[in-house]
Coordinates of C-alpha atoms in Angstrom, one line a residue:
X1 CA -11.1 -8.4 -27.5
X2 CA -9.2 -5.6 -24.6
X3 CA -12.7 -5.2 -22.2
X4 CA -12.5 -1.6 -20.3
X5 CA -14.5 -1.7 -17.1
X6 CA -15.7 2.0 -16.4
X7 CA -18.1 3.9 -13.8
X8 CA -18.1 6.2 -10.8
X9 CA -16.6 5.2 -7.5
X10 CA -18.5 3.2 -5.3
X11 CA -20.4 1.4 -7.9
X12 CA -19.2 -2.2 -7.2
X13 CA -16.9 -2.1 -9.8
X14 CA -14.2 -4.2 -8.2
X15 CA -16.7 -7.2 -7.5
X16 CA -18.0 -6.9 -11.2
X17 CA -14.1 -7.5 -11.8
X18 CA -13.9 -9.9 -9.2
X19 CA -16.9 -11.8 -10.3
X20 CA -15.8 -12.0 -14.0
X21 CA -12.2 -12.9 -13.5
X22 CA -12.0 -14.8 -10.2
X23 CA -8.0 -15.4 -9.2
X24 CA -7.4 -15.2 -13.3
X25 CA -5.9 -10.8 -12.4
X26 CA -2.7 -9.5 -12.4
X27 CA -1.7 -6.2 -10.8
X28 CA 0.4 -3.6 -12.7
X29 CA 0.9 -0.1 -13.7
X30 CA -0.1 1.5 -17.0
X31 CA 2.5 1.8 -19.5
X32 CA 5.3 4.3 -17.9
X33 CA 2.7 6.1 -15.3
X34 CA 2.5 5.1 -11.7
X35 CA -1.3 4.5 -11.5
X36 CA -2.8 1.1 -11.0
X37 CA -3.8 -1.0 -13.7
X38 CA -5.8 -4.4 -12.6
X39 CA -6.6 -6.6 -15.4
X40 CA -7.9 -10.2 -16.2
X41 CA -8.8 -12.4 -18.0
X42 CA -12.4 -13.7 -18.8
X43 CA -13.3 -16.4 -20.6
X44 CA -16.6 -16.3 -23.0
X45 CA -17.5 -19.1 -25.5
X46 CA -14.1 -20.8 -25.9
X47 CA -12.5 -17.0 -26.2
X48 CA -10.2 -15.1 -24.1
X49 CA -10.7 -11.6 -23.3
X50 CA -8.7 -8.9 -21.4
X51 CA -10.7 -6.9 -18.8
X52 CA -8.9 -3.9 -17.3
X53 CA -10.5 -2.6 -14.4
X54 CA -10.1 1.1 -14.5
X55 CA -9.7 4.1 -11.9
X56 CA -13.3 5.1 -10.6
X57 CA -14.9 8.2 -12.9
X58 CA -17.3 10.8 -12.6
X59 CA -16.5 12.2 -15.8
X60 CA -14.8 11.9 -19.1
X61 CA -13.1 15.0 -18.6
X62 CA -10.1 14.4 -16.6
X63 CA -9.5 16.8 -13.1
X64 CA -7.1 14.5 -11.1
X65 CA -4.4 12.2 -12.1
X66 CA -6.2 9.3 -12.4
X67 CA -8.7 10.5 -14.9
X68 CA -6.0 12.4 -16.8
X69 CA -4.8 8.5 -17.4
X70 CA -8.4 7.0 -18.6
X71 CA -8.6 9.9 -21.2
X72 CA -5.7 9.3 -22.7
X73 CA -6.5 5.2 -22.6
X74 CA -9.5 6.1 -23.9
X75 CA -8.5 9.2 -26.6
X76 CA -6.0 7.3 -28.2
X77 CA -6.5 4.0 -30.7
X78 CA -2.9 3.4 -30.3
X79 CA -2.9 2.6 -27.0
X80 CA -2.2 -0.9 -25.7
X81 CA -5.2 -0.6 -23.6
X82 CA -7.1 1.0 -25.6
X83 CA -11.0 -0.8 -25.5
X84 CA -12.6 -2.9 -27.9
X85 CA -15.8 -2.7 -25.5
X86 CA -16.4 -1.2 -22.5
X87 CA -18.4 -2.5 -19.9
X88 CA -20.1 0.6 -17.7
X89 CA -20.4 -0.6 -14.0
X90 CA -24.0 2.4 -12.4
X91 CA -25.0 2.2 -9.5
X92 CA -28.8 1.4 -9.9
X93 CA -29.9 3.7 -7.1
X94 CA -28.4 6.5 -8.3
X95 CA -28.4 6.4 -11.7
X96 CA -28.9 9.8 -12.7
X97 CA -25.4 10.8 -11.5
X98 CA -23.6 7.9 -13.6
X99 CA -25.2 8.2 -16.9
X100 CA -23.1 11.3 -17.1
X101 CA -20.1 9.5 -18.2
X102 CA -22.1 6.9 -19.8
X103 CA -23.2 9.0 -22.2
X104 CA -20.0 10.7 -22.7
X105 CA -18.9 7.1 -23.5
X106 CA -21.7 6.3 -25.7
X107 CA -21.4 9.3 -27.8
X108 CA -17.7 8.9 -28.3
X109 CA -19.2 5.6 -30.4
X110 CA -17.7 2.4 -27.7
X111 CA -19.2 -0.1 -28.1
X112 CA -21.2 -0.4 -24.5
X113 CA -22.5 -2.6 -21.8
X114 CA -24.4 -0.6 -19.5
X115 CA -24.5 -3.3 -16.0
X116 CA -27.0 -2.0 -13.8
X117 CA -25.4 -3.2 -10.7
X118 CA -26.9 -3.1 -7.0
X119 CA -30.4 -4.1 -7.8
X120 CA -30.8 -4.7 -4.4
X121 CA -30.0 -1.3 -2.8
X122 CA -32.4 0.2 -5.2
X123 CA -35.3 -2.1 -3.7
X124 CA -34.7 -1.2 -0.7
X125 CA -35.0 2.4 -1.4
X126 CA -38.3 2.1 -3.5
X127 CA -36.5 2.7 -6.6
X128 CA -37.6 1.0 -10.0
X129 CA -36.1 1.2 -13.3
X130 CA -37.5 1.1 -17.0
X131 CA -35.6 -1.0 -18.6
X132 CA -37.7 -0.1 -21.8
X133 CA -37.4 3.2 -21.4
X134 CA -33.9 3.5 -20.3
X135 CA -32.9 1.5 -23.3
X136 CA -34.7 3.2 -26.3
X137 CA -32.4 6.7 -24.8
X138 CA -29.7 4.0 -25.4
X139 CA -30.8 1.9 -28.3
X140 CA -27.5 0.1 -29.8
X141 CA -26.2 -0.2 -25.8
X142 CA -26.8 -3.6 -23.9
X143 CA -28.3 -3.0 -20.2
X144 CA -27.9 -6.2 -17.7
X145 CA -29.7 -6.0 -14.5
X146 CA -26.8 -7.4 -11.7
X147 CA -26.3 -7.6 -8.1
X148 CA -22.7 -8.5 -8.4
X149 CA -21.6 -8.6 -4.7
X150 CA -23.6 -12.2 -4.6
X151 CA -23.1 -13.1 -8.5
X152 CA -25.8 -12.8 -9.7
X153 CA -26.2 -11.6 -13.2
X154 CA -22.8 -13.0 -14.0
X155 CA -24.2 -14.9 -17.6
X156 CA -26.3 -12.4 -18.4
X157 CA -23.2 -10.0 -18.4
X158 CA -21.1 -12.8 -20.2
X159 CA -24.1 -13.6 -22.7
X160 CA -24.3 -9.3 -23.5
X161 CA -20.5 -9.7 -24.0
X162 CA -20.2 -12.3 -26.6
X163 CA -22.7 -10.6 -28.3
X164 CA -22.1 -6.9 -28.3
X165 CA -24.8 -4.7 -30.8
X166 CA -23.0 -3.2 -33.3
X167 CA -22.4 0.8 -33.0
X168 CA -24.1 2.6 -36.5
X169 CA -23.9 6.3 -35.2
X170 CA -26.9 6.8 -32.6
X171 CA -26.1 10.0 -30.1
X172 CA -27.3 11.0 -26.6
X173 CA -26.7 14.1 -27.2
X174 CA -26.8 14.9 -30.7
X175 CA -25.0 18.2 -30.1
X176 CA -22.8 17.3 -27.3
X177 CA -19.1 18.9 -27.4
X178 CA -16.2 16.5 -26.3
X179 CA -13.4 19.3 -26.5
X180 CA -10.8 18.9 -23.5
X181 CA -8.9 22.1 -24.8
X182 CA -11.9 23.8 -23.6
X183 CA -13.0 24.2 -20.3
X184 CA -16.2 26.1 -21.2
X185 CA -17.2 23.9 -23.6
X186 CA -16.8 21.0 -20.9
X187 CA -18.9 22.9 -18.6
X188 CA -21.5 23.6 -21.3
X189 CA -21.5 19.9 -22.3
X190 CA -21.7 18.4 -19.1
X191 CA -24.3 20.4 -18.2
X192 CA -26.9 19.9 -21.6
X193 CA -25.9 16.1 -20.4
X194 CA -26.9 16.8 -16.9
X195 CA -29.8 18.5 -18.0
X196 CA -31.2 16.0 -20.4
X197 CA -31.0 13.1 -17.8
X198 CA -32.5 15.1 -15.0
X199 CA -35.5 15.5 -18.0
X200 CA -35.9 11.5 -17.8
X201 CA -38.3 11.4 -15.0
X202 CA -39.4 7.6 -16.5
X203 CA -36.2 6.3 -15.6
X204 CA -36.4 6.5 -11.6
X205 CA -39.8 5.7 -10.5
X206 CA -39.8 5.9 -6.9
X207 CA -42.3 4.3 -3.9
X208 CA -43.7 6.3 -1.7
X209 CA -41.0 8.0 0.1
X210 CA -40.1 7.9 3.6
X211 CA -39.0 11.2 5.7
X212 CA -36.8 8.8 8.0
X213 CA -33.6 8.1 7.6
X214 CA -31.8 5.0 6.7
X215 CA -30.4 3.0 9.8
X216 CA -26.6 3.8 7.9
X217 CA -27.5 7.4 8.2
X218 CA -28.5 6.8 11.8
X219 CA -25.1 5.3 12.8
X220 CA -23.1 7.7 10.9
X221 CA -24.4 10.2 13.6
X222 CA -22.1 7.9 15.9
X223 CA -19.5 6.9 13.1
X224 CA -18.5 10.2 11.8
X225 CA -19.1 12.5 15.2
X226 CA -16.3 14.7 15.9
X227 CA -16.0 13.0 18.8
X228 CA -17.1 9.5 19.1
X229 CA -16.1 8.6 15.0
X230 CA -11.9 9.6 15.9
X231 CA -12.4 7.5 19.4
X232 CA -13.8 4.8 17.3
X233 CA -11.6 4.8 15.0
X234 CA -8.8 4.9 17.5
X235 CA -10.1 1.6 19.0
X236 CA -10.4 -0.4 15.8
X237 CA -6.8 0.7 15.2
X238 CA -5.7 -0.7 18.5
X239 CA -7.3 -3.8 18.0
X240 CA -6.3 -4.2 14.7
X241 CA -2.4 -3.9 15.6
X242 CA -3.2 -5.8 18.5
X243 CA -4.2 -8.7 16.2
X244 CA -1.1 -7.9 13.8
X245 CA 1.2 -8.0 16.7
X246 CA -0.1 -11.1 18.4
X247 CA -0.9 -13.5 15.8
X248 CA 0.9 -12.9 12.7
X249 CA 4.5 -13.0 15.0
X250 CA 3.3 -16.8 15.6
X251 CA 3.2 -17.3 11.8
X252 CA 6.8 -15.6 11.5
X253 CA 8.4 -17.3 13.8
X254 CA 6.9 -20.7 12.9
X255 CA 8.7 -19.4 8.9
X256 CA 11.5 -18.2 10.6
X257 CA 12.3 -21.7 12.4
X258 CA 11.4 -23.3 9.7
X259 CA 13.5 -22.2 7.0
X260 CA 16.2 -22.2 9.8
X261 CA 15.7 -26.0 10.0
X262 CA 15.5 -26.1 6.8
X263 CA 19.0 -24.4 6.4
X264 CA 20.8 -26.9 9.0
X265 CA 19.1 -29.6 7.2
X266 CA 21.0 -29.0 4.4
X267 CA 23.7 -27.8 5.3
X268 CA 24.1 -30.9 7.5
X269 CA 23.2 -33.2 4.6
X270 CA 25.5 -31.8 1.1
X271 CA 28.7 -32.0 1.3
X272 CA 30.5 -28.8 3.0
X273 CA 31.5 -26.5 0.1
X274 CA 30.5 -23.3 -1.6
X275 CA 27.1 -25.0 -3.4
X276 CA 26.5 -26.0 0.3
X277 CA 27.3 -22.3 2.0
X278 CA 25.1 -20.7 -1.2
X279 CA 22.1 -23.0 -0.4
X280 CA 21.9 -22.9 3.0
X281 CA 23.7 -19.6 4.1
X282 CA 21.9 -17.4 0.8
X283 CA 19.1 -19.1 -1.3
X284 CA 17.1 -20.5 1.7
X285 CA 17.8 -16.9 3.9
X286 CA 16.6 -15.2 1.0
X287 CA 13.4 -17.2 0.2
X288 CA 12.6 -17.1 4.1
X289 CA 13.1 -13.0 3.8
X290 CA 10.3 -13.0 1.4
X291 CA 7.9 -15.6 2.9
X292 CA 8.2 -14.1 6.5
X293 CA 6.5 -11.1 5.7
X294 CA 3.5 -12.9 4.6
X295 CA 1.1 -13.0 7.6
X296 CA 2.0 -8.9 8.6
X297 CA 1.0 -8.6 4.7
X298 CA -2.5 -11.1 4.9
X299 CA -3.3 -10.1 8.3
X300 CA -3.4 -6.3 7.9
X301 CA -5.2 -6.8 4.5
X302 CA -7.7 -8.8 5.8
X303 CA -8.9 -6.4 8.3
X304 CA -8.2 -3.2 5.7
X305 CA -10.8 -5.2 3.2
X306 CA -13.1 -6.2 5.8
X307 CA -13.3 -2.3 6.6
X308 CA -13.7 -1.4 2.9
X309 CA -16.4 -3.7 1.8
X310 CA -18.2 -2.9 4.8
X311 CA -17.9 0.6 3.8
X312 CA -16.8 1.9 7.0
X313 CA -13.1 2.7 5.6
X314 CA -15.4 5.7 3.4
X315 CA -15.9 6.8 6.9
X316 CA -12.4 6.7 8.2
X317 CA -11.3 8.9 5.3
X318 CA -14.1 11.4 5.3
X319 CA -13.2 12.4 9.5
X320 CA -9.3 12.1 9.1
X321 CA -8.9 14.2 5.6
X322 CA -9.3 17.5 7.6
X323 CA -6.5 16.2 9.8
X324 CA -4.1 15.5 6.9
X325 CA -4.6 18.1 4.7
X326 CA -2.4 20.3 5.9
X327 CA 0.3 18.1 5.7
X328 CA -0.2 17.4 1.8
X329 CA -2.0 14.3 2.7
X330 CA -5.6 13.2 2.4
X331 CA -7.3 11.3 4.4
X332 CA -6.9 7.6 2.8
X333 CA -3.4 8.3 4.1
X334 CA -3.8 7.4 7.7
X335 CA -4.4 3.6 7.3
X336 CA -1.1 3.4 5.2
X337 CA 0.7 5.2 7.9
X338 CA -0.6 3.2 10.9
X339 CA -0.2 0.2 9.2
X340 CA 3.9 0.3 8.3
X341 CA 4.3 1.2 12.0
X342 CA 4.0 -3.0 12.1
X343 CA 5.4 -2.7 8.6
X344 CA 6.1 -0.7 5.9
X345 CA 5.6 -3.2 3.5
X346 CA 1.7 -3.7 3.9
X347 CA 2.0 0.6 4.5
X348 CA 3.1 0.9 1.6
X349 CA 0.7 -1.3 -0.8
X350 CA -2.2 0.4 0.8
X351 CA -1.5 3.2 -0.5
X352 CA -3.0 1.8 -3.5
X353 CA -6.3 3.0 -1.9
X354 CA -5.0 7.0 -2.8
X355 CA -5.9 8.4 -6.1
X356 CA -4.1 11.5 -6.4
X357 CA -0.8 10.8 -7.4
X358 CA 0.9 13.5 -5.2
X359 CA -0.7 12.6 -2.4
X360 CA -0.1 9.1 -2.9
X361 CA 3.9 9.6 -3.7
X362 CA 3.8 11.3 -0.3
X363 CA 2.3 9.2 1.9
X364 CA 4.8 6.3 0.3
X365 CA 7.8 8.4 0.9
X366 CA 7.0 9.1 4.6
X367 CA 6.3 5.9 5.1
X368 CA 9.6 4.2 6.3
X369 CA 9.6 6.9 9.1
X370 CA 7.0 5.0 10.7
X371 CA 9.0 2.8 13.3
X372 CA 7.6 -0.6 12.6
X373 CA 8.1 -4.1 14.2
X374 CA 11.3 -4.9 12.6
X375 CA 12.9 -1.7 14.7
X376 CA 11.9 -3.2 18.1
X377 CA 15.0 -5.9 18.5
X378 CA 16.9 -3.0 17.8
X379 CA 15.4 -0.5 20.4
X380 CA 15.2 -3.6 23.2
X381 CA 18.2 -4.6 22.5
X382 CA 20.2 -0.6 22.8
X383 CA 17.8 0.8 25.9
X384 CA 18.2 -2.9 27.7
X385 CA 22.0 -2.0 27.3
X386 CA 22.7 1.3 28.1
X387 CA 19.4 2.9 29.5
X388 CA 19.3 2.3 33.3
X389 CA 15.8 0.2 34.4
X390 CA 14.5 3.0 36.4
X391 CA 11.5 5.3 37.1
X392 CA 10.8 8.9 36.4
X393 CA 8.2 10.3 39.0
X394 CA 8.0 6.8 40.7
X395 CA 5.5 5.3 38.3
X396 CA 7.3 6.1 34.9
X397 CA 9.7 3.6 33.4
X398 CA 12.4 5.3 31.9
X399 CA 13.2 2.7 29.2
X400 CA 9.4 2.6 28.2
X401 CA 9.5 6.4 28.0
X402 CA 12.4 6.5 25.5
X403 CA 10.7 3.7 23.7
X404 CA 7.6 5.9 22.8
X405 CA 9.7 8.7 22.3
X406 CA 11.7 7.0 19.4
X407 CA 8.7 6.1 17.9
X408 CA 7.1 10.0 18.4
X409 CA 10.2 11.3 16.7
X410 CA 9.6 9.2 13.7
X411 CA 5.8 9.8 13.6
X412 CA 7.1 14.0 14.0
X413 CA 9.2 14.1 11.0
X414 CA 7.6 12.1 9.2
X415 CA 5.1 14.8 9.4
X416 CA 7.7 17.4 8.4
X417 CA 8.8 15.8 5.2
X418 CA 5.2 15.6 4.2
X419 CA 5.0 19.5 4.9
X420 CA 8.5 19.4 2.7
X421 CA 7.7 17.5 -0.2
X422 CA 4.1 19.0 -0.4
X423 CA 5.9 21.7 -0.6
X424 CA 8.6 20.7 -3.2
X425 CA 6.4 18.1 -5.1
X426 CA 4.7 20.2 -8.2
X427 CA 1.3 18.8 -9.7
X428 CA -0.5 21.0 -12.7
X429 CA -4.1 20.0 -10.8
X430 CA -4.9 21.0 -7.2
X431 CA -5.7 18.1 -5.1
X432 CA -9.3 17.6 -3.5
X433 CA -10.9 15.1 -2.3
X434 CA -14.3 13.9 -3.6
X435 CA -16.1 11.4 -2.1
X436 CA -19.7 9.7 -1.0
X437 CA -20.3 7.5 1.4
X438 CA -21.7 4.7 0.9
X439 CA -24.5 2.4 2.5
X440 CA -23.3 -0.4 5.5
X441 CA -23.2 -4.0 3.5
X442 CA -21.6 -7.4 5.6
X443 CA -18.5 -7.9 4.0
X444 CA -18.3 -10.0 0.9
X445 CA -15.7 -13.0 2.3
X446 CA -15.5 -13.8 -1.7
X447 CA -14.1 -10.1 -2.7
X448 CA -11.9 -9.9 0.4
X449 CA -10.1 -13.8 0.1
X450 CA -9.3 -12.3 -3.4
X451 CA -7.6 -9.2 -2.0
X452 CA -5.6 -10.5 0.2
X453 CA -4.7 -13.0 -2.3
X454 CA -3.7 -10.2 -4.5
X455 CA -1.8 -8.5 -1.9
X456 CA 0.5 -11.4 -1.3
X457 CA 1.0 -12.3 -4.4
X458 CA 1.9 -8.9 -5.9
X459 CA 5.0 -8.8 -2.9
X460 CA 5.9 -12.6 -3.4
X461 CA 6.7 -12.1 -7.2
X462 CA 7.8 -8.4 -7.6
X463 CA 9.0 -7.1 -4.4
X464 CA 10.7 -10.6 -3.4
X465 CA 12.6 -10.9 -6.7
X466 CA 14.6 -8.3 -5.4
X467 CA 14.4 -9.2 -2.3
X468 CA 15.5 -12.5 -3.0
X469 CA 18.5 -11.0 -5.2
X470 CA 19.6 -8.6 -2.8
X471 CA 19.6 -11.3 -0.3
X472 CA 21.9 -13.5 -2.4
X473 CA 24.6 -9.9 -3.4
X474 CA 24.8 -9.8 0.3
X475 CA 25.4 -13.3 1.0
X476 CA 28.1 -13.6 -1.2
X477 CA 29.5 -9.9 -0.1
X478 CA 29.6 -11.6 3.8
X479 CA 31.2 -14.5 2.6
X480 CA 33.9 -14.1 0.0
X481 CA 37.3 -12.2 1.0
X482 CA 40.4 -11.2 -1.6
X483 CA 42.9 -13.4 0.7
X484 CA 40.3 -16.3 -0.9
X485 CA 41.1 -18.5 2.1
X486 CA 39.0 -20.5 4.8
X487 CA 38.9 -18.9 9.0
X488 CA 38.9 -20.8 11.8
X489 CA 35.1 -19.0 13.3
X490 CA 32.1 -17.2 11.6
X491 CA 33.2 -13.8 13.2
X492 CA 36.7 -14.3 11.9
X493 CA 35.1 -14.8 8.0
X494 CA 33.0 -11.9 9.0
X495 CA 35.5 -9.1 9.8
X496 CA 37.8 -10.9 6.8
X497 CA 34.9 -10.8 3.9
X498 CA 34.2 -7.7 1.7
X499 CA 31.6 -6.5 4.2
X500 CA 33.8 -6.8 6.9
X501 CA 36.7 -5.1 4.7
X502 CA 34.1 -2.2 3.5
X503 CA 33.0 -2.2 7.3
X504 CA 36.2 -1.0 8.5
X505 CA 36.7 1.4 5.4
X506 CA 33.7 3.4 6.4
X507 CA 35.3 3.5 10.0
X508 CA 36.7 7.1 9.6
X509 CA 33.0 7.9 8.1
X510 CA 31.1 6.6 11.1
X511 CA 33.5 7.1 13.8
X512 CA 32.3 10.6 14.6
X513 CA 28.7 9.2 15.3
X514 CA 30.9 7.0 18.1
X515 CA 30.3 3.4 16.0
X516 CA 33.2 1.2 15.7
X517 CA 33.7 -0.9 12.4
X518 CA 32.1 -4.0 13.8
X519 CA 28.9 -1.7 14.2
X520 CA 29.6 -0.5 10.8
X521 CA 29.4 -4.3 9.7
X522 CA 26.2 -4.7 11.6
X523 CA 24.8 -1.8 9.7
X524 CA 25.8 -3.0 6.3
X525 CA 24.1 -6.4 7.1
X526 CA 20.9 -5.1 8.6
X527 CA 19.9 -3.7 5.0
X528 CA 18.4 -6.9 4.3
X529 CA 16.1 -6.7 7.2
X530 CA 16.6 -4.1 10.7
X531 CA 16.6 -7.1 13.0
X532 CA 19.5 -8.1 11.4
X533 CA 21.5 -6.0 13.4
X534 CA 21.3 -7.5 16.2
X535 CA 22.4 -11.2 15.0
X536 CA 25.7 -9.3 13.0
X537 CA 26.3 -9.0 16.6
X538 CA 26.1 -11.8 17.9
X539 CA 28.0 -13.5 15.2
X540 CA 31.1 -10.7 15.3
X541 CA 30.7 -11.1 19.4
X542 CA 31.2 -15.1 18.6
X543 CA 27.6 -15.4 20.9
X544 CA 26.0 -19.0 19.9
X545 CA 22.8 -19.4 20.3
X546 CA 20.8 -20.4 24.0
X547 CA 18.4 -19.1 26.3
X548 CA 20.9 -16.1 27.7
X549 CA 22.1 -15.8 24.0
X550 CA 20.7 -12.1 25.0
X551 CA 22.4 -11.4 27.6
X552 CA 25.5 -12.2 27.1
X553 CA 25.4 -10.5 24.2
X554 CA 25.4 -7.6 26.4
X555 CA 28.1 -8.4 28.6
X556 CA 30.2 -8.5 25.5
X557 CA 29.0 -5.6 23.9
X558 CA 29.2 -3.6 27.9
X559 CA 32.6 -4.8 28.0
X560 CA 34.1 -4.0 24.4
X561 CA 36.7 -1.6 23.9
X562 CA 38.2 0.5 21.4
X563 CA 41.8 1.2 20.7
X564 CA 42.1 3.6 23.4
X565 CA 40.7 1.9 26.2
X566 CA 37.2 3.7 25.7
X567 CA 33.9 1.7 25.9
X568 CA 32.6 1.1 22.6
X569 CA 29.0 1.1 23.9
X570 CA 28.1 4.0 26.3
X571 CA 24.9 6.4 26.6
X572 CA 25.7 8.8 23.7
X573 CA 26.6 5.5 21.3
X574 CA 23.5 4.0 22.1
X575 CA 21.4 6.8 21.8
X576 CA 22.8 7.8 18.7
X577 CA 22.1 3.9 17.1
X578 CA 18.6 4.2 17.8
X579 CA 18.3 8.2 16.2
X580 CA 20.1 6.0 13.3
X581 CA 17.4 3.2 13.3
X582 CA 14.6 5.8 13.3
X583 CA 15.6 7.4 10.6
X584 CA 17.4 5.1 8.4
X585 CA 15.7 3.4 5.5
X586 CA 17.9 0.1 6.5
X587 CA 15.2 -2.7 4.3
X588 CA 15.7 -3.6 1.0
X589 CA 12.1 -5.6 1.5
X590 CA 10.8 -1.4 1.4
X591 CA 13.1 -0.7 -1.2
X592 CA 12.0 -3.1 -3.0
X593 CA 8.6 -2.4 -2.9
X594 CA 8.7 1.2 -3.3
X595 CA 10.7 0.7 -6.7
X596 CA 7.5 -1.5 -7.3
X597 CA 4.7 0.9 -6.4
X598 CA 6.4 4.2 -8.3
X599 CA 7.4 2.0 -11.3
X600 CA 10.8 3.6 -10.7
X601 CA 14.4 3.2 -9.5
X602 CA 14.4 7.0 -9.0
X603 CA 12.3 7.4 -6.0
X604 CA 13.8 4.3 -3.5
X605 CA 16.9 6.1 -4.4
X606 CA 16.2 9.5 -3.4
X607 CA 14.4 8.2 -0.5
X608 CA 17.6 6.1 0.6
X609 CA 19.5 8.5 0.3
X610 CA 17.6 11.5 2.1
X611 CA 16.8 9.2 5.2
X612 CA 20.5 7.9 5.1
X613 CA 21.5 11.6 5.5
X614 CA 19.0 12.2 7.6
X615 CA 20.2 9.0 10.0
X616 CA 23.6 10.1 9.3
X617 CA 23.1 14.0 11.0
X618 CA 20.2 12.9 14.0
X619 CA 22.7 10.3 14.9
X620 CA 26.1 12.5 15.0
X621 CA 23.9 15.6 16.6
X622 CA 22.5 12.9 19.5
X623 CA 26.4 11.4 19.9
X624 CA 27.9 15.1 20.3
X625 CA 25.0 16.1 22.4
X626 CA 25.1 13.2 24.9
X627 CA 28.5 13.0 25.1

């Protein structure tokens, strides 16, 4: 069977999905659209079923892109994701609101299982549900009590799926109208359903109520405070990125050195030749170029999952939403954009939490403007080369000030681009942000582990294919030359290769920026990863590895001259290159992830050419201004 997992947001739907499927999950998009579809294998009595986790929805009537996808699937029996059975996850502590959507599904005629989840929260709030009275209102649906976060009720749910109740036409609301073409009919139907649901006073029986607010609400006086809330978020965000920068570099360095050692080992053990070069310089670095990003992704999503599981991330979205709205973004855009300062790849993956299509697209398209850690080696080399180590005002280091300015420039243009995209991208429905603040709770480590695993697996299996293919292509362009002969040194090989010839051919186009063919080649090869820019220059200037390799490279770059005797690297040239790298996409891994997340080649190419054109114009202006 195709089994649909449906429900309102914040009802524990993801916990039910993880409880039933474990690691047997796949994440893709619904056919033809960019809305995420999580599916997993579910085994019941020796049979394998397909469980599909749909976006959280408050009603069958669509008011957003995600809700429209849910409606389209449920209204088209020929749709590949059309369900044979519906598992509806409801919040036991807030059942009245949940029953609106469930009653609509029930009246359409779906075979339904109503999962009364979060029973522990309902109990703490003094809420008791009368299963008998509820069953009497929905006699052709199965009722199952669960607490999915701790896997309570799993066996009862599996038994209900194994023996679904056959529908015979019973309806909750006999005169209910489900008509998407008539807004007035929608309103009348929703009001009629809510009126009937509210009349069922026996569904929720509360113990003696107290006027004392819960500890979650007490904590919210601080967490969502208009001053302390922002300060707390800034401190937490700074802590997360300190962890990423401090700890991700350790496994990343180990991975890089491990693949370099493996490449050297293969090169020394295999007979010299093309196959040796392909494996040692193409395939192994290509795989390493995928694996090296795993620590960044894993650590970032470990923290995001904890914040989301605990209920704090909803508060962040709440307090940041007002700040982000003028830019066409939403509160959920903050974490992806800040994550992109570590690496754009996990940042773009983090946009999956944004339900509105337009706001998610804007966030994806501007994320690469945030200066990531891969730009740091480029910035460091160029700043050390052309910016004097002096102090402004006696205590502000000029080199540090330039580095700060580069980061600020990326943020400013990201926001300006967001404003432009908000005007250019059209969407029929107006974006709005509807949410509730769930109670705080301890993270469920199993859910955290599954979330981290899924994000890493998606990157490796999907984006990794494109990164690997482009790595092999770049190796081939840097290895082969029209002259078809062996050269004495690596720098000669690179100069006469196809990519070297292409670098020389574009020299007239990049000369107005102050660049020569050597810089052109380095720009091309750095599309594999921005930090490759430094390694390419080291190859071209014949600087071998060593403790003082960086200093020797800088010395050769300082003394390098053009044909007319003028220096290649001046203040204007260095600043022009820095600005170019602020704006240029220059990252095939990001290109691959954008393709994967948008389900289209159009958007990554638009992004590539727009950012490339902006980088060229900005670098041209910078060079001539400082010349």
